PDB file of C-alpha atoms and ligand atoms in Angstrom:
ATOM      1  CA  MET A   1      15.074  -8.568   2.118  1.00  0.00           C
ATOM      2  CA  LYS A   2      13.575  -8.092  -1.351  1.00  0.00           C
ATOM      3  CA  PRO A   3      12.233  -4.620  -2.130  1.00  0.00           C
ATOM      4  CA  VAL A   4       8.569  -4.433  -1.238  1.00  0.00           C
ATOM      5  CA  ILE A   5       6.205  -3.152  -3.913  1.00  0.00           C
ATOM      6  CA  ILE A   6       2.632  -2.548  -2.796  1.00  0.00           C
ATOM      7  CA  VAL A   7       0.157  -1.762  -5.553  1.00  0.00           C
ATOM      8  CA  ASN A   8      -2.812   0.155  -4.181  1.00  0.00           C
ATOM      9  CA  PHE A   9      -5.882  -0.510  -6.347  1.00  0.00           C
ATOM     10  CA  LYS A  10      -7.778   2.483  -4.847  1.00  0.00           C
ATOM     11  CA  THR A  11     -11.237   2.584  -6.455  1.00  0.00           C
ATOM     12  CA  TYR A  12      -9.952   2.681 -10.007  1.00  0.00           C
ATOM     13  CA  ALA A  13     -12.414   1.058 -12.400  1.00  0.00           C
ATOM     14  CA  GLN A  14      -9.447  -0.765 -13.910  1.00  0.00           C
ATOM     15  CA  ALA A  15      -8.857  -2.345 -10.490  1.00  0.00           C
ATOM     16  CA  THR A  16     -12.372  -3.034  -9.250  1.00  0.00           C
ATOM     17  CA  GLY A  17     -14.288  -6.340  -9.163  1.00  0.00           C
ATOM     18  CA  GLU A  18     -13.371  -8.568 -12.111  1.00  0.00           C
ATOM     19  CA  ASN A  19     -10.645  -6.101 -13.049  1.00  0.00           C
ATOM     20  CA  ALA A  20      -9.192  -6.302  -9.535  1.00  0.00           C
ATOM     21  CA  GLU A  21      -8.857 -10.041  -9.960  1.00  0.00           C
ATOM     22  CA  ARG A  22      -7.241  -9.636 -13.375  1.00  0.00           C
ATOM     23  CA  LEU A  23      -4.771  -7.012 -12.151  1.00  0.00           C
ATOM     24  CA  ALA A  24      -3.891  -9.028  -9.045  1.00  0.00           C
ATOM     25  CA  LYS A  25      -3.138 -12.035 -11.258  1.00  0.00           C
ATOM     26  CA  LEU A  26      -0.805  -9.891 -13.370  1.00  0.00           C
ATOM     27  CA  CYS A  27       0.928  -8.764 -10.175  1.00  0.00           C
ATOM     28  CA  GLU A  28       1.229 -12.371  -9.055  1.00  0.00           C
ATOM     29  CA  ARG A  29       2.684 -13.428 -12.407  1.00  0.00           C
ATOM     30  CA  ALA A  30       5.243 -10.620 -12.345  1.00  0.00           C
ATOM     31  CA  ALA A  31       6.148 -11.469  -8.733  1.00  0.00           C
ATOM     32  CA  LYS A  32       6.784 -15.087  -9.690  1.00  0.00           C
ATOM     33  CA  GLN A  33       8.694 -14.312 -12.877  1.00  0.00           C
ATOM     34  CA  HIS A  34      10.976 -11.820 -11.183  1.00  0.00           C
ATOM     35  CA  ASP A  35      11.051 -13.405  -7.736  1.00  0.00           C
ATOM     36  CA  ALA A  36       9.749 -10.063  -6.462  1.00  0.00           C
ATOM     37  CA  ASP A  37       7.786  -9.120  -3.359  1.00  0.00           C
ATOM     38  CA  ILE A  38       4.661  -7.583  -4.871  1.00  0.00           C
ATOM     39  CA  ARG A  39       1.616  -7.091  -2.664  1.00  0.00           C
ATOM     40  CA  VAL A  40      -1.777  -5.649  -3.530  1.00  0.00           C
ATOM     41  CA  ALA A  41      -4.110  -3.414  -1.517  1.00  0.00           C
ATOM     42  CA  VAL A  42      -7.697  -3.810  -2.680  1.00  0.00           C
ATOM     43  CA  GLN A  43     -11.164  -2.559  -1.825  1.00  0.00           C
ATOM     44  CA  ALA A  44     -12.853  -4.419   1.033  1.00  0.00           C
ATOM     45  CA  ALA A  45     -15.501  -5.777  -1.319  1.00  0.00           C
ATOM     46  CA  ASP A  46     -12.799  -7.357  -3.511  1.00  0.00           C
ATOM     47  CA  ILE A  47     -10.687  -8.965  -0.795  1.00  0.00           C
ATOM     48  CA  TYR A  48     -12.228 -12.429  -0.903  1.00  0.00           C
ATOM     49  CA  ARG A  49     -12.374 -12.498  -4.677  1.00  0.00           C
ATOM     50  CA  VAL A  50      -8.708 -11.518  -5.005  1.00  0.00           C
ATOM     51  CA  ALA A  51      -7.268 -13.391  -2.019  1.00  0.00           C
ATOM     52  CA  SER A  52      -8.899 -16.633  -3.088  1.00  0.00           C
ATOM     53  CA  LYS A  53      -7.315 -16.369  -6.548  1.00  0.00           C
ATOM     54  CA  VAL A  54      -3.741 -15.224  -5.914  1.00  0.00           C
ATOM     55  CA  SER A  55      -0.962 -16.299  -3.588  1.00  0.00           C
ATOM     56  CA  ILE A  56       0.689 -12.872  -3.203  1.00  0.00           C
ATOM     57  CA  PRO A  57      -0.204 -10.937  -0.027  1.00  0.00           C
ATOM     58  CA  VAL A  58      -3.483  -9.037  -0.128  1.00  0.00           C
ATOM     59  CA  TYR A  59      -4.051  -5.963   2.032  1.00  0.00           C
ATOM     60  CA  ALA A  60      -7.217  -4.006   2.733  1.00  0.00           C
ATOM     61  CA  GLU A  61      -7.085  -0.337   1.769  1.00  0.00           C
ATOM     62  CA  HIS A  62      -8.640   0.670   5.084  1.00  0.00           C
ATOM     63  CA  VAL A  63     -10.311  -0.732   8.174  1.00  0.00           C
ATOM     64  CA  ASP A  64     -12.352   1.103  10.770  1.00  0.00           C
ATOM     65  CA  PRO A  65     -11.600   1.269  14.481  1.00  0.00           C
ATOM     66  CA  ILE A  66     -14.524  -0.886  15.525  1.00  0.00           C
ATOM     67  CA  ASP A  67     -15.357  -4.075  17.399  1.00  0.00           C
ATOM     68  CA  PRO A  68     -17.921  -6.554  16.100  1.00  0.00           C
ATOM     69  CA  GLY A  69     -21.384  -5.132  16.814  1.00  0.00           C
ATOM     70  CA  GLN A  70     -23.552  -2.220  15.836  1.00  0.00           C
ATOM     71  CA  ASN A  71     -21.488  -0.509  13.139  1.00  0.00           C
ATOM     72  CA  THR A  72     -23.504  -0.640   9.936  1.00  0.00           C
ATOM     73  CA  GLY A  73     -21.425  -0.021   6.840  1.00  0.00           C
ATOM     74  CA  PHE A  74     -18.052   0.096   8.556  1.00  0.00           C
ATOM     75  CA  ILE A  75     -15.131  -2.180   7.730  1.00  0.00           C
ATOM     76  CA  LEU A  76     -14.409  -4.627  10.532  1.00  0.00           C
ATOM     77  CA  PRO A  77     -10.721  -5.654  10.849  1.00  0.00           C
ATOM     78  CA  GLU A  78     -11.653  -9.241  11.790  1.00  0.00           C
ATOM     79  CA  ASP A  79     -13.768  -9.502   8.650  1.00  0.00           C
ATOM     80  CA  VAL A  80     -11.066  -8.451   6.196  1.00  0.00           C
ATOM     81  CA  GLU A  81      -8.739 -10.949   7.900  1.00  0.00           C
ATOM     82  CA  ALA A  82     -11.359 -13.674   7.573  1.00  0.00           C
ATOM     83  CA  GLU A  83     -11.761 -12.858   3.872  1.00  0.00           C
ATOM     84  CA  GLY A  84      -8.051 -13.378   3.261  1.00  0.00           C
ATOM     85  CA  ALA A  85      -6.288 -10.068   3.860  1.00  0.00           C
ATOM     86  CA  VAL A  86      -2.955 -10.280   5.675  1.00  0.00           C
ATOM     87  CA  GLY A  87      -2.774  -6.598   6.389  1.00  0.00           C
ATOM     88  CA  THR A  88      -4.237  -3.174   5.843  1.00  0.00           C
ATOM     89  CA  LEU A  89      -3.249   0.318   4.829  1.00  0.00           C
ATOM     90  CA  LEU A  90      -4.331   2.882   7.395  1.00  0.00           C
ATOM     91  CA  ASN A  91      -4.524   6.671   7.291  1.00  0.00           C
ATOM     92  CA  HIS A  92      -4.017   6.894   3.534  1.00  0.00           C
ATOM     93  CA  SER A  93      -3.968  10.470   2.312  1.00  0.00           C
ATOM     94  CA  GLU A  94      -7.369   9.774   0.714  1.00  0.00           C
ATOM     95  CA  HIS A  95      -8.825   8.177   3.863  1.00  0.00           C
ATOM     96  CA  ARG A  96      -7.383   9.876   6.909  1.00  0.00           C
ATOM     97  CA  LEU A  97      -8.102   8.813  10.469  1.00  0.00           C
ATOM     98  CA  PRO A  98      -7.712  11.516  13.090  1.00  0.00           C
ATOM     99  CA  GLY A  99      -5.348  10.867  16.058  1.00  0.00           C
ATOM    100  CA  LYS A 100      -7.215   8.763  18.592  1.00  0.00           C
ATOM    101  CA  GLN A 101      -9.189   6.930  15.920  1.00  0.00           C
ATOM    102  CA  LEU A 102      -5.994   5.964  14.165  1.00  0.00           C
ATOM    103  CA  GLU A 103      -4.474   4.584  17.358  1.00  0.00           C
ATOM    104  CA  GLU A 104      -7.648   2.633  17.975  1.00  0.00           C
ATOM    105  CA  ALA A 105      -7.690   1.299  14.391  1.00  0.00           C
ATOM    106  CA  VAL A 106      -4.084   0.139  14.762  1.00  0.00           C
ATOM    107  CA  ARG A 107      -4.939  -1.632  18.006  1.00  0.00           C
ATOM    108  CA  GLN A 108      -8.016  -3.332  16.565  1.00  0.00           C
ATOM    109  CA  ALA A 109      -6.244  -4.310  13.341  1.00  0.00           C
ATOM    110  CA  LYS A 110      -3.367  -5.825  15.285  1.00  0.00           C
ATOM    111  CA  GLU A 111      -5.796  -7.750  17.464  1.00  0.00           C
ATOM    112  CA  ALA A 112      -7.352  -9.107  14.290  1.00  0.00           C
ATOM    113  CA  GLY A 113      -3.913 -10.325  13.215  1.00  0.00           C
ATOM    114  CA  LEU A 114      -3.388  -7.784  10.431  1.00  0.00           C
ATOM    115  CA  LYS A 115      -0.086  -6.184   9.461  1.00  0.00           C
ATOM    116  CA  ILE A 116      -0.272  -2.437   9.209  1.00  0.00           C
ATOM    117  CA  VAL A 117       1.057  -0.003   6.638  1.00  0.00           C
ATOM    118  CA  LEU A 118       0.638   3.405   8.234  1.00  0.00           C
ATOM    119  CA  CYS A 119       0.496   6.179   5.683  1.00  0.00           C
ATOM    120  CA  ALA A 120       1.786   9.664   6.365  1.00  0.00           C
ATOM    121  CA  ARG A 121       1.728  12.853   4.327  1.00  0.00           C
ATOM    122  CA  THR A 122       4.992  14.170   5.724  1.00  0.00           C
ATOM    123  CA  VAL A 123       8.162  12.898   7.340  1.00  0.00           C
ATOM    124  CA  GLU A 124       7.134  14.579  10.592  1.00  0.00           C
ATOM    125  CA  GLU A 125       3.797  12.794  10.599  1.00  0.00           C
ATOM    126  CA  GLY A 126       5.509   9.493   9.825  1.00  0.00           C
ATOM    127  CA  ALA A 127       7.967  10.038  12.666  1.00  0.00           C
ATOM    128  CA  ALA A 128       5.103  10.699  15.071  1.00  0.00           C
ATOM    129  CA  LEU A 129       3.336   7.477  14.021  1.00  0.00           C
ATOM    130  CA  ALA A 130       6.300   5.112  14.269  1.00  0.00           C
ATOM    131  CA  HIS A 131       5.649   4.337  17.941  1.00  0.00           C
ATOM    132  CA  LEU A 132       2.541   2.437  16.826  1.00  0.00           C
ATOM    133  CA  SER A 133       4.947  -0.246  15.511  1.00  0.00           C
ATOM    134  CA  PRO A 134       3.521  -0.773  12.039  1.00  0.00           C
ATOM    135  CA  GLU A 135       4.997  -3.175   9.514  1.00  0.00           C
ATOM    136  CA  PHE A 136       5.850  -0.071   7.472  1.00  0.00           C
ATOM    137  CA  VAL A 137       5.369   3.664   7.572  1.00  0.00           C
ATOM    138  CA  ALA A 138       4.627   4.857   4.025  1.00  0.00           C
ATOM    139  CA  VAL A 139       5.346   8.513   3.323  1.00  0.00           C
ATOM    140  CA  GLU A 140       3.525   9.954   0.328  1.00  0.00           C
ATOM    141  CA  PRO A 141       3.547  13.693  -0.421  1.00  0.00           C
ATOM    142  CA  PRO A 142      -0.092  14.378  -1.394  1.00  0.00           C
ATOM    143  CA  GLU A 143       0.800  16.863  -4.123  1.00  0.00           C
ATOM    144  CA  LEU A 144       2.606  14.125  -6.076  1.00  0.00           C
ATOM    145  CA  ILE A 145      -0.071  11.446  -5.727  1.00  0.00           C
ATOM    146  CA  GLY A 146      -1.549  10.431  -9.067  1.00  0.00           C
ATOM    147  CA  GLY A 147       1.028  12.402 -11.049  1.00  0.00           C
ATOM    148  CA  THR A 148       3.900  11.358 -13.246  1.00  0.00           C
ATOM    149  CA  VAL A 149       6.720  12.936 -11.254  1.00  0.00           C
ATOM    150  CA  SER A 150       7.821  10.617  -8.503  1.00  0.00           C
ATOM    151  CA  VAL A 151       8.788  11.402  -4.945  1.00  0.00           C
ATOM    152  CA  SER A 152      12.178   9.881  -5.805  1.00  0.00           C
ATOM    153  CA  THR A 153      12.933  12.459  -8.475  1.00  0.00           C
ATOM    154  CA  ALA A 154      11.012  15.443  -7.077  1.00  0.00           C
ATOM    155  CA  ASN A 155      12.139  15.120  -3.493  1.00  0.00           C
ATOM    156  CA  PRO A 156      14.939  12.647  -2.751  1.00  0.00           C
ATOM    157  CA  ALA A 157      15.815  14.711   0.343  1.00  0.00           C
ATOM    158  CA  LEU A 158      12.446  13.723   1.803  1.00  0.00           C
ATOM    159  CA  ILE A 159      13.392  10.050   1.515  1.00  0.00           C
ATOM    160  CA  LYS A 160      16.745  10.652   3.225  1.00  0.00           C
ATOM    161  CA  ASP A 161      15.050  12.580   6.040  1.00  0.00           C
ATOM    162  CA  ALA A 162      12.387   9.902   6.385  1.00  0.00           C
ATOM    163  CA  VAL A 163      14.998   7.161   6.754  1.00  0.00           C
ATOM    164  CA  ARG A 164      16.823   9.228   9.366  1.00  0.00           C
ATOM    165  CA  LEU A 165      13.818  10.354  11.378  1.00  0.00           C
ATOM    166  CA  ILE A 166      11.224   7.586  11.157  1.00  0.00           C
ATOM    167  CA  ASP A 167      11.887   4.732  13.518  1.00  0.00           C
ATOM    168  CA  ALA A 168      10.115   2.074  11.434  1.00  0.00           C
ATOM    169  CA  PRO A 169      10.713   0.320   8.106  1.00  0.00           C
ATOM    170  CA  LEU A 170       9.962   2.848   5.391  1.00  0.00           C
ATOM    171  CA  LEU A 171       8.038   2.789   2.133  1.00  0.00           C
ATOM    172  CA  VAL A 172       7.713   5.850  -0.045  1.00  0.00           C
ATOM    173  CA  GLY A 173       5.163   6.596  -2.687  1.00  0.00           C
ATOM    174  CA  ALA A 174       3.499   9.085  -5.038  1.00  0.00           C
ATOM    175  CA  GLY A 175       4.131   9.248  -8.748  1.00  0.00           C
ATOM    176  CA  VAL A 176       6.232   6.070  -8.827  1.00  0.00           C
ATOM    177  CA  HIS A 177       6.288   4.628 -12.347  1.00  0.00           C
ATOM    178  CA  THR A 178       9.769   3.408 -13.216  1.00  0.00           C
ATOM    179  CA  ALA A 179      12.486   1.094 -12.001  1.00  0.00           C
ATOM    180  CA  GLU A 180      14.651   4.187 -11.586  1.00  0.00           C
ATOM    181  CA  ASP A 181      12.073   5.617  -9.135  1.00  0.00           C
ATOM    182  CA  VAL A 182      12.279   2.390  -7.136  1.00  0.00           C
ATOM    183  CA  ARG A 183      16.087   2.226  -7.354  1.00  0.00           C
ATOM    184  CA  ILE A 184      16.478   5.760  -5.976  1.00  0.00           C
ATOM    185  CA  ALA A 185      14.090   5.037  -3.099  1.00  0.00           C
ATOM    186  CA  LEU A 186      15.994   1.871  -2.201  1.00  0.00           C
ATOM    187  CA  ALA A 187      19.402   3.505  -2.552  1.00  0.00           C
ATOM    188  CA  LEU A 188      18.322   6.200  -0.100  1.00  0.00           C
ATOM    189  CA  GLY A 189      17.269   3.586   2.434  1.00  0.00           C
ATOM    190  CA  ALA A 190      13.578   2.865   1.842  1.00  0.00           C
ATOM    191  CA  LYS A 191      12.479  -0.771   1.955  1.00  0.00           C
ATOM    192  CA  GLY A 192      10.173  -0.361  -1.000  1.00  0.00           C
ATOM    193  CA  VAL A 193       7.408   1.635  -2.614  1.00  0.00           C
ATOM    194  CA  LEU A 194       3.658   2.105  -2.463  1.00  0.00           C
ATOM    195  CA  LEU A 195       2.140   2.988  -5.815  1.00  0.00           C
ATOM    196  CA  ALA A 196      -1.166   3.003  -7.651  1.00  0.00           C
ATOM    197  CA  SER A 197      -1.757   4.775 -10.959  1.00  0.00           C
ATOM    198  CA  GLY A 198       1.568   3.738 -12.500  1.00  0.00           C
ATOM    199  CA  VAL A 199       0.232   0.178 -12.640  1.00  0.00           C
ATOM    200  CA  ALA A 200      -3.545   0.379 -12.163  1.00  0.00           C
ATOM    201  CA  LYS A 201      -4.063   3.080 -14.796  1.00  0.00           C
ATOM    202  CA  ALA A 202      -1.370   1.964 -17.215  1.00  0.00           C
ATOM    203  CA  LYS A 203      -2.478   1.157 -20.785  1.00  0.00           C
ATOM    204  CA  ASP A 204      -0.614  -2.095 -20.368  1.00  0.00           C
ATOM    205  CA  PRO A 205      -0.295  -2.993 -16.670  1.00  0.00           C
ATOM    206  CA  HIS A 206       1.807  -6.045 -17.516  1.00  0.00           C
ATOM    207  CA  GLU A 207       4.373  -3.822 -19.257  1.00  0.00           C
ATOM    208  CA  ALA A 208       4.180  -1.284 -16.405  1.00  0.00           C
ATOM    209  CA  LEU A 209       5.062  -4.024 -13.920  1.00  0.00           C
ATOM    210  CA  GLU A 210       7.883  -5.251 -16.146  1.00  0.00           C
ATOM    211  CA  GLU A 211       9.280  -1.713 -16.274  1.00  0.00           C
ATOM    212  CA  LEU A 212       9.099  -1.338 -12.493  1.00  0.00           C
ATOM    213  CA  LEU A 213      10.931  -4.605 -12.008  1.00  0.00           C
ATOM    214  CA  ARG A 214      13.860  -3.770 -14.292  1.00  0.00           C
ATOM    215  CA  LEU A 215      15.792  -3.194 -11.111  1.00  0.00           C
TER     216      LEU A 215
HETATM  217  O1  G3P B   1      -1.158   4.630  -2.142  1.00  0.00           O
HETATM  218  C1  G3P B   1      -0.471   4.911  -3.311  1.00  0.00           C
HETATM  219  C2  G3P B   1      -0.657   6.287  -3.748  1.00  0.00           C
HETATM  220  O2  G3P B   1      -1.407   7.163  -3.042  1.00  0.00           O
HETATM  221  C3  G3P B   1       0.253   6.828  -4.755  1.00  0.00           C
HETATM  222  O3  G3P B   1      -0.532   6.931  -5.882  1.00  0.00           O
HETATM  223  O4  G3P B   1      -0.953   7.002  -8.241  1.00  0.00           O
HETATM  224  O5  G3P B   1       0.848   8.401  -7.257  1.00  0.00           O
HETATM  225  O6  G3P B   1       1.158   5.944  -7.420  1.00  0.00           O
HETATM  226  P1  G3P B   1       0.171   7.087  -7.278  1.00  0.00           P
END
């Protein structure tokens, strides 16, 4: 299995609307050139725009635990699937879903045919979520999110523990910028990484992707 690299576009201006399309195309180009498994997670409003322009997998950043009906302003799992998403992040550190709601969101997203990347702030939380059978559990220590020090260098022990204790394929994230960050994560047993600012906020996102893929 190729290492999985999911680029989360968050709500960065550099990764919104027209810029989301541009960045997704750069990700697609890098994926093709390096035969890499790069996926993008984009805002709900950008899913159709991005998914209709690139062939790499597009994920939603979030969906709500709702059925079709009276839910004004919420994100319906069936809708993101219809717009071209193949999966969704859930419970990201910046968009948490408390217990029962998370279980319900997983159920609804699965019913809609979406793959699920379940985010966790700690190994313990990830271990407790694995029974929901996501595609991946992604562990991201919140204090490292958006910084320049990666989980791989700051806390390799966390990755080892996560591999040992979480009964699901593992991604790790927070502060990932370099191929070395990815290499360490893979060497310790993760299947890939979830990252955002290292690519989305880079001066030259093309170069940032090239650096990540010097594996
Ligand atoms: O979902 C990815 C994320 O929260 C990590 O962000 O900017 O540290 O790569 P960043």
